[in-house]
Amino acid sequence: MAETLKMYLAGEWTEGTGQEHHELISPVNGEHIATVPLPSDTDVDRAVAAAREAADEMRHWSAFERADLCLRIAAAIEPLVPEIARIQTLEQGKPYHEESLADIEEANQYFYNAAEDVKRLTGEVIPTSSRSKRMFTFRRPVGVWAAITPWNFPVTIPLEYVGPGLATGNSVIVKPPEFTPWALLKLAEAFDAAGVPKGAVSVLPGGGPVGESLVTHDGVDAIGFTGSSATGKRIIAEMGVKRSIMEMSGNGPTIVTADADLEAAAPLAVYGAYYNAGQVCCATERVIVLDEVHDEFVALAVEAAGDVRLGDPFDATTNMGPLNNEPTASKMDAHIADARGRGAEVLVGGGRASGYPTDLYYDFTIVDNVPEQSALSQDESFGPVLPILRAADDAEAVAIANRSRLGLQAAVFTRELSKAFWYADRIRSGTVVVNDSTDFWETFQPFGGAAGTDTGWGRGRIEEFTDLQTVVFDIGSQDG
Ligand code: NAD
């Protein structure tokens, strides 16, 4: 029996006033698992008006009151974790035991971090040229945020906006994508239980049109977008003068240098390609291997591929579930066909796995001798594939890495400290990880794109949810 869901709008659970619904189909079993109401423009207007009212109230709360609110939300999420994780696996496809539980447990961390950070958020006293002036800065809330989020981390990514947003006195309207709204709607019960002011958080499920209504809405002050570079570019063109955090696509290379610990590098590269079935912005989308160690690295990577256990994501032994949706699977098909056509060699996998309830289960795939011009190398594949490219030397490896416009998070394997810094100084990406997977992640890690690429901006620090205000006093003459 499919569940009939309600949206969380201005503190109420409602079907909204729209006539449209979305049928949520599980990638795990192909079943219709829920019917989701889509908000009308009237619902969007209501959410924005309520968000404004809540933000106008919360801007006067002390930092300690807002920190307490975050801690109450974290406490209210705690008992819901197993059920939210179950729903997330059902609608998204990631393994329940290996990934989904930890993923939802991590969600609370955004509220703990925000509760700590906001108490240390200070302004400045600025020296002035006049004896009679005193100048201060304050960190004010921005106001009403719309957070437009993707389906690969359906809960944690929205909370990267809601946690610091609320802590600094903002309201946040979250728009999860059509593919994965349910787990976040379940989590919204915790907002209710924790006494979040009505309208301070709304969850409006829907696709691009709902996103556009928010992006172009006069009552929305700021956009938090996490998603593809293509959508991000549209949003930038449409949003006008709004504050923004834009977290976009990645094609993070892993570079394996001639002195790398190959026994460590190969399994970590494989892990970075199969974790969440490769549907991660900082997945190991390409490995650039120095010629001298190419053959040995490839042999070790093929061996490490044996650790991937594709299967039912509710099975405790599974560490890779199905892809989330057909467009992602079709993109994988197209990228692999393109690489084959250009002479690359498929060493492991290479297509959809048979014998599963849906066509979204994809074999873990390794492709060697991938030409730089191929789609596997140029674009983000967002699937369980490890494309291997060759470089003659370090300079060529960096040049290949930097010719991509999607340098989000790169990894370098080397035993030499000076070489690690040589690469970090040259790779154009928001983060460079040395001797670990591109999928390395901490909740408090500054994270974001690199200038001059299509990866976006915004480091996810709490300051970005605030507006810097300067206050100047004339205190009268102080002569004598
Ligand atoms: P997407 O761009 O298709 O969708 C993202 C969100 O934008 C969804 O909520 C979608 O409904 C909405 N949207 C679509 N069209 C819109 C429009 N015209 N106006 C407003 N909103 C619109 O991305 P996706 O397929 O959901 O997610 C995968 C992408 O997200 C990948 O490229 C991945 O790298 C990226 N991503 C980036 C990060 C990061 O931190 N940089 C993290 C996770 C995912």
CSV table of C-alpha atoms in Angstrom, one decimal, residues 33-474:
chain,number,residue,atom,x,y,z
A,33,ILE,CA,5.6,3.6,-2.3
A,34,ALA,CA,4.1,7.0,-1.7
A,35,THR,CA,1.9,9.7,-3.3
A,36,VAL,CA,3.3,13.2,-2.7
A,37,PRO,CA,1.3,16.4,-3.0
A,38,LEU,CA,3.0,19.1,-5.1
A,39,PRO,CA,2.6,22.7,-3.8
A,40,SER,CA,0.7,25.3,-5.8
A,41,ASP,CA,2.0,28.9,-6.2
A,42,THR,CA,-0.5,29.8,-3.4
A,43,ASP,CA,1.2,27.3,-1.1
A,44,VAL,CA,4.6,28.7,-2.0
A,45,ASP,CA,3.4,32.2,-1.2
A,46,ARG,CA,2.1,31.0,2.1
A,47,ALA,CA,5.3,29.3,3.0
A,48,VAL,CA,7.3,32.5,2.1
A,49,ALA,CA,4.9,34.8,4.1
A,50,ALA,CA,5.2,32.5,7.2
A,51,ALA,CA,8.9,32.2,6.8
A,52,ARG,CA,9.2,36.0,6.8
A,53,GLU,CA,7.1,36.3,9.9
A,54,ALA,CA,9.2,33.7,11.7
A,55,ALA,CA,12.5,35.3,10.6
A,56,ASP,CA,11.3,38.7,11.8
A,57,GLU,CA,10.7,37.1,15.2
A,58,MET,CA,13.8,34.9,15.4
A,59,ARG,CA,16.2,37.8,14.5
A,60,HIS,CA,15.6,39.1,18.0
A,61,TRP,CA,16.4,35.8,19.8
A,62,SER,CA,19.7,35.6,21.5
A,63,ALA,CA,22.3,33.3,20.0
A,64,PHE,CA,21.9,31.0,23.0
A,65,GLU,CA,18.1,30.7,22.5
A,66,ARG,CA,18.7,29.7,18.9
A,67,ALA,CA,21.5,27.2,19.9
A,68,ASP,CA,19.0,25.7,22.3
A,69,LEU,CA,16.5,25.3,19.5
A,70,CYS,CA,19.1,23.4,17.4
A,71,LEU,CA,19.8,21.1,20.3
A,72,ARG,CA,16.1,20.4,20.8
A,73,ILE,CA,15.8,19.5,17.1
A,74,ALA,CA,18.8,17.1,17.4
A,75,ALA,CA,17.2,15.4,20.4
A,76,ALA,CA,13.9,15.1,18.6
A,77,ILE,CA,15.6,13.5,15.5
A,78,GLU,CA,17.3,10.9,17.6
A,79,PRO,CA,14.4,8.4,18.1
A,80,LEU,CA,13.4,8.8,14.4
A,81,VAL,CA,16.8,7.8,13.0
A,82,PRO,CA,16.1,4.2,12.1
A,83,GLU,CA,12.8,5.0,10.4
A,84,ILE,CA,14.1,7.9,8.5
A,85,ALA,CA,17.1,5.7,7.4
A,86,ARG,CA,14.6,3.0,6.3
A,87,ILE,CA,12.6,5.4,4.2
A,88,GLN,CA,15.8,6.9,2.7
A,89,THR,CA,16.9,3.5,1.6
A,90,LEU,CA,13.5,2.7,0.1
A,91,GLU,CA,13.3,5.9,-1.9
A,92,GLN,CA,17.0,6.5,-2.6
A,93,GLY,CA,18.5,3.1,-2.9
A,94,LYS,CA,21.6,3.4,-0.6
A,95,PRO,CA,22.4,0.4,1.6
A,96,TYR,CA,20.6,0.7,4.9
A,97,HIS,CA,23.2,-0.9,7.2
A,98,GLU,CA,26.4,0.3,5.4
A,99,GLU,CA,25.3,3.9,4.6
A,100,SER,CA,21.8,5.0,5.3
A,101,LEU,CA,21.9,4.7,9.1
A,102,ALA,CA,25.2,6.5,9.5
A,103,ASP,CA,24.0,9.1,7.0
A,104,ILE,CA,21.0,10.0,9.2
A,105,GLU,CA,23.0,9.8,12.4
A,106,GLU,CA,25.3,12.4,10.8
A,107,ALA,CA,22.3,14.7,10.2
A,108,ASN,CA,22.2,15.6,13.8
A,109,GLN,CA,25.7,16.8,13.7
A,110,TYR,CA,24.6,19.8,11.6
A,111,PHE,CA,22.5,21.0,14.5
A,112,TYR,CA,25.2,20.3,17.1
A,113,ASN,CA,27.8,22.2,15.0
A,114,ALA,CA,25.5,25.1,14.4
A,115,ALA,CA,24.6,25.3,18.1
A,116,GLU,CA,28.3,25.5,18.9
A,117,ASP,CA,29.3,27.9,16.1
A,118,VAL,CA,26.6,30.5,16.7
A,119,LYS,CA,27.8,31.1,20.2
A,120,ARG,CA,31.2,32.0,18.9
A,121,LEU,CA,30.0,34.2,16.0
A,122,THR,CA,31.3,37.6,16.9
A,123,GLY,CA,31.4,41.1,15.3
A,124,GLU,CA,34.3,43.5,15.3
A,125,VAL,CA,35.1,46.9,16.7
A,126,ILE,CA,36.7,48.9,13.8
A,127,PRO,CA,39.2,51.7,14.4
A,128,THR,CA,38.0,55.0,12.8
A,129,SER,CA,39.9,58.2,11.7
A,130,SER,CA,37.7,60.4,14.0
A,131,ARG,CA,38.1,60.6,17.8
A,132,SER,CA,34.3,60.9,18.1
A,133,LYS,CA,33.2,57.9,16.2
A,134,ARG,CA,32.8,54.3,17.2
A,135,MET,CA,32.2,51.6,14.6
A,136,PHE,CA,30.9,48.0,15.2
A,137,THR,CA,29.9,45.2,13.0
A,138,PHE,CA,27.0,42.8,13.7
A,139,ARG,CA,26.2,39.5,12.1
A,140,ARG,CA,22.5,39.8,11.2
A,141,PRO,CA,20.3,37.0,9.8
A,142,VAL,CA,19.8,37.2,6.0
A,143,GLY,CA,16.1,36.5,6.3
A,144,VAL,CA,14.2,33.9,4.1
A,145,TRP,CA,16.3,31.1,2.5
A,146,ALA,CA,15.1,28.7,-0.1
A,147,ALA,CA,17.2,25.5,0.0
A,148,ILE,CA,16.9,23.5,-3.3
A,149,THR,CA,18.5,20.1,-2.8
A,150,PRO,CA,19.4,16.9,-4.7
A,151,TRP,CA,18.4,13.3,-4.3
A,152,ASN,CA,21.8,11.7,-3.5
A,153,PHE,CA,21.8,12.8,0.2
A,154,PRO,CA,18.1,13.5,0.7
A,155,VAL,CA,18.4,14.4,4.4
A,156,THR,CA,21.9,15.6,5.2
A,157,ILE,CA,22.2,18.2,2.4
A,158,PRO,CA,18.9,20.0,3.4
A,159,LEU,CA,20.2,20.0,7.0
A,160,GLU,CA,23.4,21.7,6.0
A,161,TYR,CA,21.2,24.7,5.3
A,162,VAL,CA,18.6,24.3,8.0
A,163,GLY,CA,21.1,23.9,10.9
A,164,PRO,CA,23.2,27.0,10.4
A,165,GLY,CA,20.2,28.9,8.9
A,166,LEU,CA,18.1,28.5,12.1
A,167,ALA,CA,21.0,29.1,14.4
A,168,THR,CA,21.6,32.5,12.9
A,169,GLY,CA,18.0,33.5,12.9
A,170,ASN,CA,16.9,32.7,9.3
A,171,SER,CA,13.9,30.8,8.0
A,172,VAL,CA,14.5,28.0,5.5
A,173,ILE,CA,12.1,26.7,3.0
A,174,VAL,CA,13.5,23.4,1.7
A,175,LYS,CA,12.6,22.0,-1.7
A,176,PRO,CA,13.7,18.4,-1.9
A,177,PRO,CA,13.5,16.8,-5.4
A,178,GLU,CA,10.6,14.7,-6.6
A,179,PHE,CA,12.8,11.5,-6.4
A,180,THR,CA,13.4,11.7,-2.6
A,181,PRO,CA,11.1,13.9,-0.6
A,182,TRP,CA,9.8,11.3,2.0
A,183,ALA,CA,12.7,10.8,4.4
A,184,LEU,CA,13.0,14.6,4.8
A,185,LEU,CA,9.2,14.9,5.4
A,186,LYS,CA,9.6,12.2,8.1
A,187,LEU,CA,12.4,14.2,9.7
A,188,ALA,CA,10.2,17.3,9.7
A,189,GLU,CA,8.2,15.7,12.5
A,190,ALA,CA,11.2,16.6,14.7
A,191,PHE,CA,10.9,20.3,13.8
A,192,ASP,CA,7.3,20.1,15.1
A,193,ALA,CA,8.3,18.2,18.2
A,194,ALA,CA,11.2,20.6,19.0
A,195,GLY,CA,8.9,23.7,18.9
A,196,VAL,CA,10.4,25.3,15.8
A,197,PRO,CA,8.4,28.5,15.3
A,198,LYS,CA,5.7,28.1,12.6
A,199,GLY,CA,7.1,28.9,9.2
A,200,ALA,CA,10.7,28.9,10.3
A,201,VAL,CA,11.1,25.7,8.3
A,202,SER,CA,8.8,24.4,5.6
A,203,VAL,CA,9.4,21.4,3.4
A,204,LEU,CA,7.8,21.8,0.0
A,205,PRO,CA,8.4,18.7,-2.3
A,206,GLY,CA,8.4,19.1,-6.0
A,207,GLY,CA,10.5,19.4,-9.2
A,208,GLY,CA,12.0,22.2,-11.2
A,209,PRO,CA,8.8,24.4,-11.4
A,210,VAL,CA,8.5,24.6,-7.6
A,211,GLY,CA,12.2,25.4,-7.4
A,212,GLU,CA,11.7,28.2,-10.0
A,213,SER,CA,8.8,29.7,-8.0
A,214,LEU,CA,11.1,30.0,-5.0
A,215,VAL,CA,14.1,31.2,-6.9
A,216,THR,CA,12.2,34.0,-8.5
A,217,HIS,CA,10.0,34.9,-5.5
A,218,ASP,CA,10.4,38.5,-4.3
A,219,GLY,CA,10.0,37.3,-0.7
A,220,VAL,CA,13.0,35.0,-0.8
A,221,ASP,CA,16.2,36.7,0.2
A,222,ALA,CA,18.8,33.9,-0.4
A,223,ILE,CA,19.2,30.7,-2.3
A,224,GLY,CA,21.0,27.6,-1.1
A,225,PHE,CA,21.4,25.3,-4.0
A,226,THR,CA,23.0,21.9,-4.2
A,227,GLY,CA,22.6,20.1,-7.5
A,228,SER,CA,24.0,20.0,-11.0
A,229,SER,CA,26.0,22.8,-12.7
A,230,ALA,CA,23.4,22.9,-15.5
A,231,THR,CA,20.5,23.7,-13.0
A,232,GLY,CA,22.8,26.0,-11.0
A,233,LYS,CA,23.5,28.1,-14.1
A,234,ARG,CA,19.8,28.5,-14.7
A,235,ILE,CA,19.2,29.5,-11.1
A,236,ILE,CA,22.0,32.1,-11.2
A,237,ALA,CA,20.4,33.6,-14.4
A,238,GLU,CA,17.0,33.7,-12.8
A,239,MET,CA,17.4,34.6,-9.1
A,240,GLY,CA,18.4,38.3,-9.5
A,241,VAL,CA,20.1,40.0,-6.6
A,242,LYS,CA,19.8,37.3,-3.9
A,243,ARG,CA,22.5,36.0,-1.6
A,244,SER,CA,23.5,32.5,-2.6
A,245,ILE,CA,25.4,29.4,-1.8
A,246,MET,CA,25.8,27.3,-4.9
A,247,GLU,CA,27.2,23.7,-4.4
A,248,MET,CA,27.4,22.1,-7.9
A,249,SER,CA,28.7,19.2,-9.9
A,250,GLY,CA,32.1,17.6,-9.4
A,251,ASN,CA,34.5,15.5,-11.4
A,252,GLY,CA,37.1,15.2,-8.7
A,253,PRO,CA,40.2,13.4,-10.0
A,254,THR,CA,42.3,11.1,-7.9
A,255,ILE,CA,46.0,11.3,-9.0
A,256,VAL,CA,48.2,8.3,-8.3
A,257,THR,CA,51.8,9.4,-8.4
A,258,ALA,CA,54.9,7.2,-9.1
A,259,ASP,CA,55.7,7.0,-5.4
A,260,ALA,CA,52.2,6.4,-4.1
A,261,ASP,CA,51.3,3.6,-1.7
A,262,LEU,CA,49.4,1.6,-4.4
A,263,GLU,CA,48.0,-0.9,-1.9
A,264,ALA,CA,46.2,1.9,-0.1
A,265,ALA,CA,45.4,4.0,-3.2
A,266,ALA,CA,43.6,1.3,-5.2
A,267,PRO,CA,40.9,0.2,-2.7
A,268,LEU,CA,40.3,3.9,-1.7
A,269,ALA,CA,39.8,4.8,-5.3
A,270,VAL,CA,37.4,1.9,-5.8
A,271,TYR,CA,35.6,2.9,-2.6
A,272,GLY,CA,35.2,6.5,-3.9
A,273,ALA,CA,33.6,5.1,-7.0
A,274,TYR,CA,31.1,2.7,-5.5
A,275,TYR,CA,30.1,4.5,-2.2
A,276,ASN,CA,26.4,5.5,-2.7
A,277,ALA,CA,26.7,3.8,-6.1
A,278,GLY,CA,29.0,6.7,-7.2
A,279,GLN,CA,26.2,9.2,-6.8
A,280,VAL,CA,28.3,11.7,-4.8
A,281,CYS,CA,29.5,15.1,-5.9
A,282,CYS,CA,33.0,14.3,-4.7
A,283,ALA,CA,33.0,10.7,-5.9
A,284,THR,CA,36.2,9.3,-7.6
A,285,GLU,CA,35.0,10.2,-11.1
A,286,ARG,CA,38.5,9.8,-12.7
A,287,VAL,CA,41.8,8.3,-11.7
A,288,ILE,CA,44.9,9.8,-13.3
A,289,VAL,CA,47.7,7.3,-12.9
A,290,LEU,CA,51.4,7.9,-13.7
A,291,ASP,CA,52.6,5.6,-16.5
A,292,GLU,CA,55.3,4.0,-14.3
A,293,VAL,CA,52.7,2.6,-11.8
A,294,HIS,CA,49.8,2.2,-14.2
A,295,ASP,CA,49.8,-1.6,-14.6
A,296,GLU,CA,50.3,-2.4,-10.9
A,297,PHE,CA,47.6,0.1,-9.9
A,298,VAL,CA,45.1,-1.4,-12.4
A,299,ALA,CA,45.8,-4.9,-11.1
A,300,LEU,CA,45.2,-3.8,-7.5
A,301,ALA,CA,42.0,-1.8,-8.5
A,302,VAL,CA,40.6,-4.9,-10.3
A,303,GLU,CA,41.3,-6.9,-7.1
A,304,ALA,CA,39.6,-4.3,-4.9
A,305,ALA,CA,36.5,-4.4,-7.1
A,306,GLY,CA,35.9,-7.8,-5.6
A,307,ASP,CA,34.9,-6.0,-2.4
A,308,VAL,CA,31.8,-4.5,-4.0
A,309,ARG,CA,28.7,-6.4,-3.1
A,310,LEU,CA,25.8,-5.2,-5.2
A,311,GLY,CA,22.4,-6.3,-4.0
A,312,ASP,CA,19.2,-5.6,-2.0
A,313,PRO,CA,20.1,-2.4,0.0
A,314,PHE,CA,18.3,-3.8,3.0
A,315,ASP,CA,20.5,-6.8,3.2
A,316,ALA,CA,23.3,-6.4,5.8
A,317,THR,CA,25.9,-7.8,3.5
A,318,THR,CA,25.2,-5.3,0.6
A,319,ASN,CA,27.5,-2.4,0.2
A,320,MET,CA,26.1,-1.0,-3.1
A,321,GLY,CA,22.4,-0.6,-4.0
A,322,PRO,CA,20.7,0.4,-7.2
A,323,LEU,CA,21.1,3.8,-8.8
A,324,ASN,CA,18.4,6.2,-7.8
A,325,ASN,CA,16.7,6.9,-11.2
A,326,GLU,CA,16.7,6.1,-14.9
A,327,PRO,CA,18.3,9.4,-16.1
A,328,THR,CA,21.3,8.6,-14.0
A,329,ALA,CA,21.5,5.0,-15.3
A,330,SER,CA,21.0,6.1,-18.9
A,331,LYS,CA,23.9,8.6,-18.5
A,332,MET,CA,26.1,5.7,-17.3
A,333,ASP,CA,25.1,3.7,-20.3
A,334,ALA,CA,26.0,6.6,-22.6
A,335,HIS,CA,29.3,7.4,-20.9
A,336,ILE,CA,30.5,3.7,-21.1
A,337,ALA,CA,29.4,3.4,-24.7
A,338,ASP,CA,31.2,6.6,-25.6
A,339,ALA,CA,34.4,5.4,-23.9
A,340,ARG,CA,34.2,2.0,-25.7
A,341,GLY,CA,33.7,3.8,-29.0
A,342,ARG,CA,36.9,5.7,-28.3
A,343,GLY,CA,38.9,2.6,-27.7
A,344,ALA,CA,38.9,2.4,-23.9
A,345,GLU,CA,38.9,-1.1,-22.3
A,346,VAL,CA,36.2,-2.2,-19.9
A,347,LEU,CA,38.0,-4.4,-17.4
A,348,VAL,CA,35.1,-5.0,-14.9
A,349,GLY,CA,31.3,-4.7,-15.2
A,350,GLY,CA,30.2,-2.3,-18.0
A,351,GLY,CA,26.4,-2.3,-17.7
A,352,ARG,CA,23.2,-3.0,-15.9
A,353,ALA,CA,23.0,-6.0,-13.7
A,354,SER,CA,20.4,-8.6,-14.4
A,355,GLY,CA,18.1,-10.5,-12.1
A,356,TYR,CA,17.1,-7.6,-9.8
A,357,PRO,CA,13.6,-6.1,-9.3
A,358,THR,CA,14.4,-3.0,-11.2
A,359,ASP,CA,16.7,-2.0,-14.1
A,360,LEU,CA,18.6,0.4,-11.9
A,361,TYR,CA,21.1,-2.1,-10.4
A,362,TYR,CA,24.4,-1.4,-12.1
A,363,ASP,CA,27.5,-3.5,-12.1
A,364,PHE,CA,30.6,-1.9,-10.6
A,365,THR,CA,32.7,-0.9,-13.6
A,366,ILE,CA,36.4,-0.2,-14.2
A,367,VAL,CA,37.4,1.3,-17.5
A,368,ASP,CA,41.1,1.6,-18.4
A,369,ASN,CA,42.9,3.7,-21.0
A,370,VAL,CA,40.1,6.3,-21.0
A,371,PRO,CA,40.9,9.0,-23.5
A,372,GLU,CA,40.7,12.5,-22.0
A,373,GLN,CA,38.1,13.6,-24.5
A,374,SER,CA,35.6,10.9,-23.6
A,375,ALA,CA,32.5,11.8,-21.6
A,376,LEU,CA,33.7,9.5,-18.8
A,377,SER,CA,36.6,11.9,-18.3
A,378,GLN,CA,35.1,15.3,-19.2
A,379,ASP,CA,31.7,15.0,-17.5
A,380,GLU,CA,30.4,13.8,-14.1
A,381,SER,CA,29.2,10.2,-14.6
A,382,PHE,CA,27.5,10.0,-11.2
A,383,GLY,CA,27.5,6.2,-11.2
A,384,PRO,CA,29.6,3.2,-10.0
A,385,VAL,CA,32.5,3.6,-12.5
A,386,LEU,CA,36.2,4.0,-12.1
A,387,PRO,CA,37.6,5.5,-15.2
A,388,ILE,CA,41.4,5.3,-15.4
A,389,LEU,CA,43.5,7.8,-17.4
A,390,ARG,CA,47.3,7.8,-17.9
A,391,ALA,CA,49.8,10.6,-17.5
A,392,ALA,CA,53.4,10.6,-18.5
A,393,ASP,CA,54.5,12.8,-15.5
A,394,ASP,CA,53.3,15.0,-12.6
A,395,ALA,CA,52.9,18.1,-14.9
A,396,GLU,CA,50.7,16.2,-17.3
A,397,ALA,CA,48.6,14.8,-14.4
A,398,VAL,CA,47.9,18.3,-13.1
A,399,ALA,CA,47.2,19.6,-16.6
A,400,ILE,CA,44.6,16.8,-17.2
A,401,ALA,CA,43.1,17.4,-13.7
A,402,ASN,CA,42.7,21.2,-14.4
A,403,ARG,CA,41.3,20.9,-17.9
A,404,SER,CA,38.0,19.8,-16.3
A,405,ARG,CA,35.7,22.6,-15.3
A,406,LEU,CA,34.4,20.5,-12.4
A,407,GLY,CA,37.2,20.5,-9.8
A,408,LEU,CA,35.3,20.1,-6.6
A,409,GLN,CA,37.3,17.7,-4.4
A,410,ALA,CA,40.5,16.1,-5.7
A,411,ALA,CA,42.8,13.4,-4.1
A,412,VAL,CA,46.5,12.9,-4.5
A,413,PHE,CA,48.4,9.8,-3.5
A,414,THR,CA,52.1,10.3,-2.7
A,415,ARG,CA,54.5,9.5,0.0
A,416,GLU,CA,56.4,12.7,-0.4
A,417,LEU,CA,55.3,15.8,1.6
A,418,SER,CA,56.8,18.2,-0.9
A,419,LYS,CA,55.1,16.5,-3.8
A,420,ALA,CA,51.7,16.6,-1.9
A,421,PHE,CA,52.1,20.4,-1.5
A,422,TRP,CA,53.3,20.7,-5.1
A,423,TYR,CA,50.0,19.2,-6.2
A,424,ALA,CA,47.8,21.1,-3.7
A,425,ASP,CA,49.4,24.4,-4.9
A,426,ARG,CA,48.5,23.6,-8.5
A,427,ILE,CA,45.2,21.6,-8.6
A,428,ARG,CA,42.2,23.8,-9.3
A,429,SER,CA,39.6,22.3,-6.9
A,430,GLY,CA,37.8,23.4,-3.7
A,431,THR,CA,39.5,20.7,-1.7
A,432,VAL,CA,42.6,18.6,-2.1
A,433,VAL,CA,42.7,15.4,-0.1
A,434,VAL,CA,46.2,13.7,0.3
A,435,ASN,CA,46.3,10.0,0.7
A,436,ASP,CA,42.6,9.3,1.1
A,437,SER,CA,39.5,9.0,-1.0
A,438,THR,CA,37.9,12.0,-2.8
A,439,ASP,CA,34.9,10.9,-0.8
A,440,PHE,CA,36.6,12.0,2.5
A,441,TRP,CA,34.0,14.1,4.4
A,442,GLU,CA,33.5,15.7,7.8
A,443,THR,CA,30.4,17.7,8.7
A,444,PHE,CA,32.4,20.8,9.7
A,445,GLN,CA,34.8,20.7,6.7
A,446,PRO,CA,34.7,23.9,4.6
A,447,PHE,CA,33.5,22.7,1.3
A,448,GLY,CA,32.7,24.2,-2.0
A,449,GLY,CA,33.8,24.8,-5.6
A,450,ALA,CA,36.9,26.4,-7.0
A,451,ALA,CA,36.9,29.8,-8.7
A,452,GLY,CA,37.0,29.6,-12.5
A,453,THR,CA,35.1,26.3,-12.6
A,454,ASP,CA,31.4,25.3,-12.9
A,455,THR,CA,31.4,23.9,-9.3
A,456,GLY,CA,29.9,26.9,-7.6
A,457,TRP,CA,30.7,28.7,-4.4
A,458,GLY,CA,30.0,28.8,-0.7
A,459,ARG,CA,32.2,27.1,1.9
A,460,GLY,CA,29.3,26.1,4.2
A,461,ARG,CA,30.5,28.2,7.1
A,462,ILE,CA,27.9,29.7,9.5
A,463,GLU,CA,29.0,33.3,8.5
A,464,GLU,CA,27.5,32.7,5.1
A,465,PHE,CA,24.0,32.6,6.6
A,466,THR,CA,24.5,36.1,8.0
A,467,ASP,CA,24.5,39.7,6.7
A,468,LEU,CA,27.3,41.9,7.9
A,469,GLN,CA,25.9,45.1,9.3
A,470,THR,CA,28.0,48.1,10.3
A,471,VAL,CA,26.8,50.4,13.0
A,472,VAL,CA,28.5,53.8,13.5
A,473,PHE,CA,28.1,56.0,16.6
A,474,ASP,CA,29.0,59.6,17.0
